[in-house]
Coordinates of N, CA and C in Angstrom, one line a residue:
X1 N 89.4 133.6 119.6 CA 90.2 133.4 120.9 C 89.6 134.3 122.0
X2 N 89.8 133.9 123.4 CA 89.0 134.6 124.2 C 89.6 135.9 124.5
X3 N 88.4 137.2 124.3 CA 89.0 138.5 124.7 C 89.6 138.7 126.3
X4 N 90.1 137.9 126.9 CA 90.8 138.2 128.1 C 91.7 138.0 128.3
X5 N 92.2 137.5 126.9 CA 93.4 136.4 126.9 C 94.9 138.0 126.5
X6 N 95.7 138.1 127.1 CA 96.8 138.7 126.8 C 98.3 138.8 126.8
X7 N 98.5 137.7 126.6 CA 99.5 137.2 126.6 C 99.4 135.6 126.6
X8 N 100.4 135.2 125.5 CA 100.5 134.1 125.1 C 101.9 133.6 125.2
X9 N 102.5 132.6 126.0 CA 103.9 132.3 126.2 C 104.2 131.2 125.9
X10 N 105.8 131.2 124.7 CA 105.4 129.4 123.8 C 107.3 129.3 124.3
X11 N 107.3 127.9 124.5 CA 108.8 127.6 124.5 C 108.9 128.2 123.3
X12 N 110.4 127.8 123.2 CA 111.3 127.7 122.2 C 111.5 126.6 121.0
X13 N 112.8 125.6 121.6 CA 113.4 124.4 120.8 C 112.0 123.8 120.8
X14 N 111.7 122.7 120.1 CA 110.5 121.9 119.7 C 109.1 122.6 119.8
X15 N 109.0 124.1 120.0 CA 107.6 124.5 119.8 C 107.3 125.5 118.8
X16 N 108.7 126.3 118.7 CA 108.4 127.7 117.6 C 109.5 127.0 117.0
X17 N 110.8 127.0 117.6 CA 112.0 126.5 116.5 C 111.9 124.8 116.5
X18 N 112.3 124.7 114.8 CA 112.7 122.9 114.6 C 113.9 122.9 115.2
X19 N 113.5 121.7 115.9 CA 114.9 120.8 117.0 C 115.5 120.0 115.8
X20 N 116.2 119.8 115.6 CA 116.9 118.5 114.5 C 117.3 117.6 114.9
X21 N 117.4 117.6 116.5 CA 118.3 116.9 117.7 C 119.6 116.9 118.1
X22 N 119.7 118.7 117.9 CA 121.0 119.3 117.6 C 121.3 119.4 119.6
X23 N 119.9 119.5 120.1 CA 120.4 119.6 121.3 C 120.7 118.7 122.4
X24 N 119.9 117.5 122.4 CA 120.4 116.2 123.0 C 121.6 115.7 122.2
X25 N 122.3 115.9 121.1 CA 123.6 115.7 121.0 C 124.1 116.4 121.7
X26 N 124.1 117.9 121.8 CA 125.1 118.6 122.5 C 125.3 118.4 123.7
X27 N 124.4 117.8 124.5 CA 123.8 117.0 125.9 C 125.3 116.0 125.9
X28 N 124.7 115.2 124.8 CA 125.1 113.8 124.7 C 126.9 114.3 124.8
X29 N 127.0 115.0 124.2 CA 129.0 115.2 123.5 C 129.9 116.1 125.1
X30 N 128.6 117.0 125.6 CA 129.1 117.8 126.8 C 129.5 117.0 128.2
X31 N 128.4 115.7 127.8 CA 128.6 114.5 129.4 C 129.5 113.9 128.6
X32 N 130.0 113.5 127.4 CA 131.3 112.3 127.2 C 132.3 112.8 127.3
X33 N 132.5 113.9 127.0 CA 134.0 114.7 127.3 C 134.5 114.7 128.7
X34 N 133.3 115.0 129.5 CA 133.5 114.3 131.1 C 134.0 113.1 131.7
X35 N 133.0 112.2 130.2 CA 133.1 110.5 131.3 C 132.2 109.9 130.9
X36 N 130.9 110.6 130.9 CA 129.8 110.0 131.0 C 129.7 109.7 129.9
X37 N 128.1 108.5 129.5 CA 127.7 107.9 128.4 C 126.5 108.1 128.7
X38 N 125.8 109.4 128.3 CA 124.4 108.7 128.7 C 123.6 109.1 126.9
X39 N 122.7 108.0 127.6 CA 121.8 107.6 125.8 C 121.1 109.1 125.4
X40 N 120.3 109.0 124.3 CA 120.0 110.3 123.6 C 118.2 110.0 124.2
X41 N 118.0 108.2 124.6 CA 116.7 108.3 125.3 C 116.5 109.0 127.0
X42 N 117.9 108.9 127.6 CA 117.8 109.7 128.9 C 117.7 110.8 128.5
X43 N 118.7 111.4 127.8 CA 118.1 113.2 128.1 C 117.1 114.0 126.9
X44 N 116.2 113.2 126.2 CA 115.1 113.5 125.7 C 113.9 114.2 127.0
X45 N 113.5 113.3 127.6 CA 112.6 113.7 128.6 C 113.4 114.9 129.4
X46 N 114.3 115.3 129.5 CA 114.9 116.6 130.7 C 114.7 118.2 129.8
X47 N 114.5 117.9 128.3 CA 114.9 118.7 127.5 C 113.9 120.1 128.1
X48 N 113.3 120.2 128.5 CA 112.3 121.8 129.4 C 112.7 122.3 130.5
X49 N 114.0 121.7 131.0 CA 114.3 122.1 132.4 C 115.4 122.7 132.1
X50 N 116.0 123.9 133.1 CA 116.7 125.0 133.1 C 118.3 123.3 132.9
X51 N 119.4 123.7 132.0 CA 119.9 123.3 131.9 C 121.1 122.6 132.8
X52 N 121.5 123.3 133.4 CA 122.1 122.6 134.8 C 121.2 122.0 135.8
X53 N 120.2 122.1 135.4 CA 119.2 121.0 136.8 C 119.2 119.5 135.9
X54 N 119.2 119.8 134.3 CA 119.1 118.9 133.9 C 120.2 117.8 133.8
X55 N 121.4 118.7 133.9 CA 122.9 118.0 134.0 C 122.6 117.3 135.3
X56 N 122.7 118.3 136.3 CA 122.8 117.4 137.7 C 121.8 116.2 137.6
X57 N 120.8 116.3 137.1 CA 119.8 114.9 137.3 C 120.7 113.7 136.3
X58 N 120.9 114.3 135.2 CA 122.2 113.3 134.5 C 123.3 112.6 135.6
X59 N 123.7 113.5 136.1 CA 124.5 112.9 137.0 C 124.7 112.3 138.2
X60 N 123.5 112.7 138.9 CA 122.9 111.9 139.9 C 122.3 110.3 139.3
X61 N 122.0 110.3 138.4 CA 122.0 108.9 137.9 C 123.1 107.9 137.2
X62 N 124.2 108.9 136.9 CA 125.2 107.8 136.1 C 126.7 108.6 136.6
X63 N 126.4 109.1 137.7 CA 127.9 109.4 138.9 C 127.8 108.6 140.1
X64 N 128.0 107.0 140.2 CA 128.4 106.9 141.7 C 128.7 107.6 142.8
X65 N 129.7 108.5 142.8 CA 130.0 108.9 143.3 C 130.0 110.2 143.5
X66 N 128.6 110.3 144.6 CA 127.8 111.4 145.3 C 128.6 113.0 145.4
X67 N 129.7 112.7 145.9 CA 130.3 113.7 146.3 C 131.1 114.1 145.1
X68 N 131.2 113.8 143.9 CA 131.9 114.1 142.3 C 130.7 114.9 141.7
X69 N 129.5 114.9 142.6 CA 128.5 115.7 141.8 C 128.8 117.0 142.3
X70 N 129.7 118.1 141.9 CA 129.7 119.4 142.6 C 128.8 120.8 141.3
X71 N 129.2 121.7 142.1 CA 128.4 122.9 141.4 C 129.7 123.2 140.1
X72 N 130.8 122.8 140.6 CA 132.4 123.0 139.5 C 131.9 122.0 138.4
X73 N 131.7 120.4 138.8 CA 131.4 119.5 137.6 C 130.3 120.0 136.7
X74 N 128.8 120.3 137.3 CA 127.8 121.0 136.7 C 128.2 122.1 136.1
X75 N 128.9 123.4 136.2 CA 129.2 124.4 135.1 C 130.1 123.9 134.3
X76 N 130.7 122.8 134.4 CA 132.0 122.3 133.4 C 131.4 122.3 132.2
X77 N 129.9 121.2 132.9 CA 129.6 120.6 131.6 C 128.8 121.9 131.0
X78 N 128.1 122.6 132.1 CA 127.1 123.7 131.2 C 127.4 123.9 130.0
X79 N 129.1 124.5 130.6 CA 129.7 125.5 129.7 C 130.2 125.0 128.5
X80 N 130.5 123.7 128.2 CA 130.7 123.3 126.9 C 129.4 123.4 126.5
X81 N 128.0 122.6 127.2 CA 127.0 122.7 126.3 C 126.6 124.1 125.6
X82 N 126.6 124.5 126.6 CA 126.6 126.3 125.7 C 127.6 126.7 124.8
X83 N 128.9 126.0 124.9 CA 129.8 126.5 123.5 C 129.4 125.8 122.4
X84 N 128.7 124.3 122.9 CA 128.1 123.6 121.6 C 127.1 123.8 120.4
X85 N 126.2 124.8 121.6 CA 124.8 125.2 121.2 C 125.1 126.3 120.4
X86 N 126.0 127.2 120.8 CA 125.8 128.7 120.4 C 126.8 128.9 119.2
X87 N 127.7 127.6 119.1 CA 128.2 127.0 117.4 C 127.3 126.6 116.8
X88 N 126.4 125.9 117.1 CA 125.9 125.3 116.0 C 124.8 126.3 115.3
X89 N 124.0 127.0 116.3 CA 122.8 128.1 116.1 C 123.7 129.2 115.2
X90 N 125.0 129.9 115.3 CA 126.1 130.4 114.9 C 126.0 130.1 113.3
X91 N 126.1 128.6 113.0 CA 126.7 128.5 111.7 C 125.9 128.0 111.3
X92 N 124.4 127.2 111.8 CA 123.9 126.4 111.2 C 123.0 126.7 109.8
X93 N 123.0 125.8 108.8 CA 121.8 126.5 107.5 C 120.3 126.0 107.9
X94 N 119.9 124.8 109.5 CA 118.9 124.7 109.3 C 118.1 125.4 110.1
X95 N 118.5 126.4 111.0 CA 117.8 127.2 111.8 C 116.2 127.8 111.2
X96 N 115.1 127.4 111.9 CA 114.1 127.6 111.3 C 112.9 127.3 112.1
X97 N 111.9 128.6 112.2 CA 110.8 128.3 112.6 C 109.8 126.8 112.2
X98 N 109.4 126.6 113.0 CA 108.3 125.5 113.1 C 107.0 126.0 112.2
X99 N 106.3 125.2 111.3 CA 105.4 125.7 110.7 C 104.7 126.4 111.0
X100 N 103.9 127.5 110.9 CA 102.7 128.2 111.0 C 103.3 129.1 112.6
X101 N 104.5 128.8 113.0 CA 104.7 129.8 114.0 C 104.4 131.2 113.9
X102 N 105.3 131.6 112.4 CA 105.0 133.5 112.3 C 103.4 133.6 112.1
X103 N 103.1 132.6 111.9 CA 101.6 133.0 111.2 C 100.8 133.0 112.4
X104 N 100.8 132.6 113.5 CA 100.4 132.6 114.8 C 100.8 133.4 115.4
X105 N 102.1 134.0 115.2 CA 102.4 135.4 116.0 C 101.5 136.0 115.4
X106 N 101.5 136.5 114.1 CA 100.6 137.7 113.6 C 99.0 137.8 113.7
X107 N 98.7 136.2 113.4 CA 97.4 136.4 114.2 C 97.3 137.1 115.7
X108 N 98.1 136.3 116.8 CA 98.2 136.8 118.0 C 98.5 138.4 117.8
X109 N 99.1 139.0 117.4 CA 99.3 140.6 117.0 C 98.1 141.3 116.9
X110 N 97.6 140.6 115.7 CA 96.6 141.8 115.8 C 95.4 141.8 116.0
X111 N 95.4 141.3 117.1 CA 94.6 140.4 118.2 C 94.5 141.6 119.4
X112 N 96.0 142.0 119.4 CA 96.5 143.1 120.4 C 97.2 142.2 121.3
X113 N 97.4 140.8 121.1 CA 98.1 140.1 122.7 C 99.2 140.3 122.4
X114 N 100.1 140.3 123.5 CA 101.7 139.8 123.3 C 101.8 138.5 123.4
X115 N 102.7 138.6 122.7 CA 104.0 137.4 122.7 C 104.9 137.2 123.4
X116 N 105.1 136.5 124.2 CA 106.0 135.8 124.6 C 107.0 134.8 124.5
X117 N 108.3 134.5 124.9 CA 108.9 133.4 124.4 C 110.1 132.7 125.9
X118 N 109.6 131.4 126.4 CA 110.9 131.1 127.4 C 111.3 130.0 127.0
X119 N 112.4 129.7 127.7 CA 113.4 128.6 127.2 C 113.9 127.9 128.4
X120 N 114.3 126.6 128.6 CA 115.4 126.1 129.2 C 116.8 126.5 128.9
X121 N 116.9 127.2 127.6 CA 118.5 127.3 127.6 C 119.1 128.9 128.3
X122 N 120.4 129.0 128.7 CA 120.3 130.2 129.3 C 120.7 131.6 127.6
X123 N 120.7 132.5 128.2 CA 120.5 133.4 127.5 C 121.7 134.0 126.4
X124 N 122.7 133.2 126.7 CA 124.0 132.9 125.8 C 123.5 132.1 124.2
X125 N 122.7 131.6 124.4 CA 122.0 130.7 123.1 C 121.1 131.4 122.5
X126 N 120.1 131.7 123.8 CA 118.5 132.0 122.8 C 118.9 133.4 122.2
X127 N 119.7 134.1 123.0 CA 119.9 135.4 121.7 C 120.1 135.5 120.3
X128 N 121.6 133.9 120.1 CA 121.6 134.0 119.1 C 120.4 133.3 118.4
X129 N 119.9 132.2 118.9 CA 118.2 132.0 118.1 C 117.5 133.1 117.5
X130 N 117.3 134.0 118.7 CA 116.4 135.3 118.3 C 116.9 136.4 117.7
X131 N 118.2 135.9 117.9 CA 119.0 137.5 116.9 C 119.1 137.1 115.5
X132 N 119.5 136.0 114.7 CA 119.8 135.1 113.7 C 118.1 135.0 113.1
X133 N 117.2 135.0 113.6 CA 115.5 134.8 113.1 C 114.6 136.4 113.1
X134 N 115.4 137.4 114.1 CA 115.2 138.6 113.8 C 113.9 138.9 114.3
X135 N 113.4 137.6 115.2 CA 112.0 138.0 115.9 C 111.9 139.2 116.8
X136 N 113.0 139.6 117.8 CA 112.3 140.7 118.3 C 112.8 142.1 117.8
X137 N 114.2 142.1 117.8 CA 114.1 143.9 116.4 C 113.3 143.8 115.5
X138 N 112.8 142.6 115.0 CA 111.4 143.1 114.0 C 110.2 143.2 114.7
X139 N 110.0 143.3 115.8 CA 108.7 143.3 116.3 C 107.7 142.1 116.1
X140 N 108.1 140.8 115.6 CA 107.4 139.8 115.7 C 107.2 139.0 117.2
X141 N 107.9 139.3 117.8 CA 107.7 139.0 119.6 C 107.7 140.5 120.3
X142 N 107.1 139.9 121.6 CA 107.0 140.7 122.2 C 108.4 141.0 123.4
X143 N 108.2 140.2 124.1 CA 109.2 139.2 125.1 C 110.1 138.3 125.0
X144 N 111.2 137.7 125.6 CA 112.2 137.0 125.8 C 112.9 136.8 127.0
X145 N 112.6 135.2 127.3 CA 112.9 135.3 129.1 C 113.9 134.0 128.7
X146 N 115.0 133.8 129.5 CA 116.1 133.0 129.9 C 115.7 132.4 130.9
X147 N 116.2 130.7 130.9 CA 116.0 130.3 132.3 C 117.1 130.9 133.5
X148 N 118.4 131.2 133.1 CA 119.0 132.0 133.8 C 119.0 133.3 134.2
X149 N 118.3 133.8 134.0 CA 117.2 135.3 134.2 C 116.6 135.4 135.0
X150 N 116.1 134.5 135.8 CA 114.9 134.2 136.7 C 115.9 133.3 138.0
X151 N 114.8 133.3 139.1 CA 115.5 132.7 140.3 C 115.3 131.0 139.9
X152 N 114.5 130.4 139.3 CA 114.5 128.9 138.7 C 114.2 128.8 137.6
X153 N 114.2 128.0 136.9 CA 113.6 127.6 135.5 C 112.3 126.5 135.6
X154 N 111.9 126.6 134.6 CA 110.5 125.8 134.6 C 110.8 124.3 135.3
X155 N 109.9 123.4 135.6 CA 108.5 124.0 136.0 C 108.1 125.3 136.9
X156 N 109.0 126.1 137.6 CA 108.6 127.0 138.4 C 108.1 128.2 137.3
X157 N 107.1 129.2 138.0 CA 106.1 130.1 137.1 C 107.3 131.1 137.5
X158 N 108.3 131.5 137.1 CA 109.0 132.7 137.2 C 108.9 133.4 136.3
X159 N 109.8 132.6 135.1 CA 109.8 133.1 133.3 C 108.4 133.7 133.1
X160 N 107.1 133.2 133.5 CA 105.8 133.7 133.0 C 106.0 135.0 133.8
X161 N 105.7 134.6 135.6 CA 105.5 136.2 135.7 C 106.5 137.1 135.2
X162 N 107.9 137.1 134.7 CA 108.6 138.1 134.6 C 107.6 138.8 133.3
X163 N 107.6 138.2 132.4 CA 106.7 138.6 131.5 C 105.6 138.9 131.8
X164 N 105.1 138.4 132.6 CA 103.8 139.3 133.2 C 104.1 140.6 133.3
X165 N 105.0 140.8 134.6 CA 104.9 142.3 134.9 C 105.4 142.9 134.2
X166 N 106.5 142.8 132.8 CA 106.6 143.8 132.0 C 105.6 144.0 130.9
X167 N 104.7 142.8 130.8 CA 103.5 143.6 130.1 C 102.1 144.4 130.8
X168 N 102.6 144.3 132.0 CA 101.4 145.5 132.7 C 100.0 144.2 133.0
X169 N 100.1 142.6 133.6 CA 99.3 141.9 133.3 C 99.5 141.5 134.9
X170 N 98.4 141.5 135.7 CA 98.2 141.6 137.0 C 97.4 139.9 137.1
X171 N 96.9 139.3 136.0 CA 95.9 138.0 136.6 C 96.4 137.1 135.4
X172 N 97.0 136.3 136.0 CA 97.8 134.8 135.5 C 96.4 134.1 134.0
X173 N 95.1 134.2 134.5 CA 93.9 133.8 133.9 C 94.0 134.8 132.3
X174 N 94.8 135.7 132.1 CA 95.0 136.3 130.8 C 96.1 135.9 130.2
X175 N 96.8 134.7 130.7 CA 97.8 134.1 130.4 C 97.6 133.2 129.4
X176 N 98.0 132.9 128.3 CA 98.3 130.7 128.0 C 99.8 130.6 128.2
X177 N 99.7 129.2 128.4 CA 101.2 128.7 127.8 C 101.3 127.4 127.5
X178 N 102.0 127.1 126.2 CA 102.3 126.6 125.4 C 103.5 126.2 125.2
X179 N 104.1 124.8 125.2 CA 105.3 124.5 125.0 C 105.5 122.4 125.0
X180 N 106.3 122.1 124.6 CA 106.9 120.7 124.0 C 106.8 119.4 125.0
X181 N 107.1 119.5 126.0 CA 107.2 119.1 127.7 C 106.6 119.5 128.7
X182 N 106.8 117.7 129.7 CA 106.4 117.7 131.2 C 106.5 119.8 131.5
X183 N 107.6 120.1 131.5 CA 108.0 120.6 132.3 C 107.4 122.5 131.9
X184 N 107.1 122.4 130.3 CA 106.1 123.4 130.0 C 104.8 123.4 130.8
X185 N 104.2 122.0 130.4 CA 103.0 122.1 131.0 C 102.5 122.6 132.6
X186 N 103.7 121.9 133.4 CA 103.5 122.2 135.0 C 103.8 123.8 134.7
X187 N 104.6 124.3 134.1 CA 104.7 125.9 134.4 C 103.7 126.6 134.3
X188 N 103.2 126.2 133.0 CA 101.6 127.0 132.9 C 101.1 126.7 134.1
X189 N 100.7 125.3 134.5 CA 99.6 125.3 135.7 C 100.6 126.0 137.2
X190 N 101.9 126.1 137.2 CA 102.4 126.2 138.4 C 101.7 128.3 138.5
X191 N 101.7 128.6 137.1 CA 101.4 129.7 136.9 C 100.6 130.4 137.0
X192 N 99.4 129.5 137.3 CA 97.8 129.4 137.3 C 97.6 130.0 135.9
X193 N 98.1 129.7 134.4 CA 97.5 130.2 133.5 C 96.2 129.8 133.3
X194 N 95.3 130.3 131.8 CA 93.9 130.1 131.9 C 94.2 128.9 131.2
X195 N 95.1 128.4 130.4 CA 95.3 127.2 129.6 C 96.7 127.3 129.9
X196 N 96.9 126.0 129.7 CA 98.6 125.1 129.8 C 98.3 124.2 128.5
X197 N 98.7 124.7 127.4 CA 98.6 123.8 126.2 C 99.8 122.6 125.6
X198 N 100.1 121.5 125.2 CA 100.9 120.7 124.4 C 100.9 120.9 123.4
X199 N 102.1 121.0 123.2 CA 102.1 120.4 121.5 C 103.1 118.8 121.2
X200 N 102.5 118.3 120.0 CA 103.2 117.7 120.2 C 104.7 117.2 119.0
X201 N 105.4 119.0 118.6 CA 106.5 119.1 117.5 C 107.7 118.6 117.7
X202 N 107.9 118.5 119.2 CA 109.3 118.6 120.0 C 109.4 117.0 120.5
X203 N 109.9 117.1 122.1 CA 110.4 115.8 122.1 C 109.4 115.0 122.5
X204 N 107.8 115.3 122.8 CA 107.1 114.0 123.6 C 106.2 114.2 122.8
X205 N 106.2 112.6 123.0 CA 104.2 112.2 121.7 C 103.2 112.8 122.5
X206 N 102.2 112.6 122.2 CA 100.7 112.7 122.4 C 100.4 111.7 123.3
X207 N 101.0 110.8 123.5 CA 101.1 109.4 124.4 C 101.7 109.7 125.9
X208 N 103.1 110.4 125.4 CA 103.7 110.8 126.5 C 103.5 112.1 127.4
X209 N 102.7 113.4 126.6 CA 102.2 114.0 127.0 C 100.9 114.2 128.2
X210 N 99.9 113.2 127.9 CA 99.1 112.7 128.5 C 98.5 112.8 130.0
X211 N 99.6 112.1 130.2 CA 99.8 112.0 132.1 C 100.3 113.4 132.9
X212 N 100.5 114.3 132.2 CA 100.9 115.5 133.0 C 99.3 116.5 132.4
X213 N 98.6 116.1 132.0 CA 97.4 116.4 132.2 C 97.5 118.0 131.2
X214 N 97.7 118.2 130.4 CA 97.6 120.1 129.4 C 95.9 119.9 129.7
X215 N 95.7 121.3 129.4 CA 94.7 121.6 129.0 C 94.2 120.7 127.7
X216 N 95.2 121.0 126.7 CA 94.9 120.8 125.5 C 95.9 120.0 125.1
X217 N 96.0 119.0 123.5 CA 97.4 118.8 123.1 C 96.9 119.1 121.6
X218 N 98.1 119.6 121.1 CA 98.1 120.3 119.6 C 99.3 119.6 118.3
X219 N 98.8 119.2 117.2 CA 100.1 118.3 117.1 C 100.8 119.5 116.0
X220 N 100.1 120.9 116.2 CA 100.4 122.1 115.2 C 100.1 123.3 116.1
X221 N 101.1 124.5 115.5 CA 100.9 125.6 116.3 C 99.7 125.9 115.7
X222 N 99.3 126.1 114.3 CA 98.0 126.2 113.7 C 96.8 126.1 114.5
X223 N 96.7 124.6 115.0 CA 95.5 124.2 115.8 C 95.2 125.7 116.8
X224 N 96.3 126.4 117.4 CA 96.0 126.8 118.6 C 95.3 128.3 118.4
X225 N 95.3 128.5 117.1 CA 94.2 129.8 116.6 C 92.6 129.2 116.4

């Protein structure tokens, strides 16, 4: 791997952790309690975007009515989906890295790079992810960025630089990033990382990945050692 490289930044859901499609249910159960019906093929594709941008795009397509789209309806629904999420992560037995993930942190370790990890979901969830998996009190990551942590969520490069500047990393080009989605990919590049890599464990094929142009597409974290 290239010695310039110092930091490595991988979503979450579909890239380190197995999705089971615990979370486009939660999607799916958070807009019917509302009203809405929308299918599990609409909010597959939204799954990398900070999660109220993702609602409002749900709703701007299946609310007529423009003015029922408020910032009150959008946290309504947040906030069940985050009660949804952070039950299921809470009790679930199938919470579990994606193959070859830890084996790719420790390569990356003793490498000297850090680790990084960002998410679409806000920081009400991925704790319990990361607290329940024990990745960062064990020193298996480095970092952990919320999309609600930052002034936007991906595609915008915020999540990366925050982690930038706490690891002391001044040039985006010692960067990768790595993650499941449209909306990983544009971050790396909004990021100017040296690579914007795909995988393809999570919600988009190799087909669908394509057109947003990665660096690379990987259908294993493995590949990316």
């Amino acid at each position: 791997m290239n010695n310039n490289i110092k930091l490595v930044v991988f979503d979450i859901a579909g890239t380190t952790v197995k999705d089971h499609g615990e979370i486009a249910i939660a999607f799916k159960t958070a807009m019917k309690e509302k009203g809405y019906e929308v299918p599990v093929e609409k909010i597959n594709p939204l799954m990398g975007y900070k999660k109220p941008e993702a609602i409002k795009m749900m709703l701007d397509e299946y609310e007529a009515d423009a003015a029922k789209v408020t910032d009150d309806c959008i946290n309504d629904i947040h906030e069940r989906f985050i009660e949804l999420m952070v039950e299921y992560y809470k009790t679930t037995d199938q919470l579990q890295a994606l193959p070859h993930a830890e084996d790719v942190f420790a390569y990356l370790k003793q490498r000297g790079i850090k680790i990084g990890l960002d998410t679409g979901f806000s920081n009400h969830i991925t704790d319990v992810i990361i607290e329940r998996l024990g990745w960062l009190k064990n020193g298996i990551i480095d970092y952990v960025v919320s999309s609600n942590q930052v002034a936007a969520g991906r595609p915008q490069p915020f999540m990366i630089e925050k982690m930038m500047q706490a690891a002391g990393i001044d040039h985006s080009k010692q960067v990768v990033k790595l993650g499941d989605t449209e909306v990983d990919i544009n971050e790396g590049k909004n990021a100017g990382c040296l690579y914007s890599i795909a995988v393809t464990t999570g919600a988009f094929t190799k087909e669908a990945l394509i057109p947003y142009k990665p660096d690379f597409i990987i259908g294993d974290l493995n590949e990316l050692v």
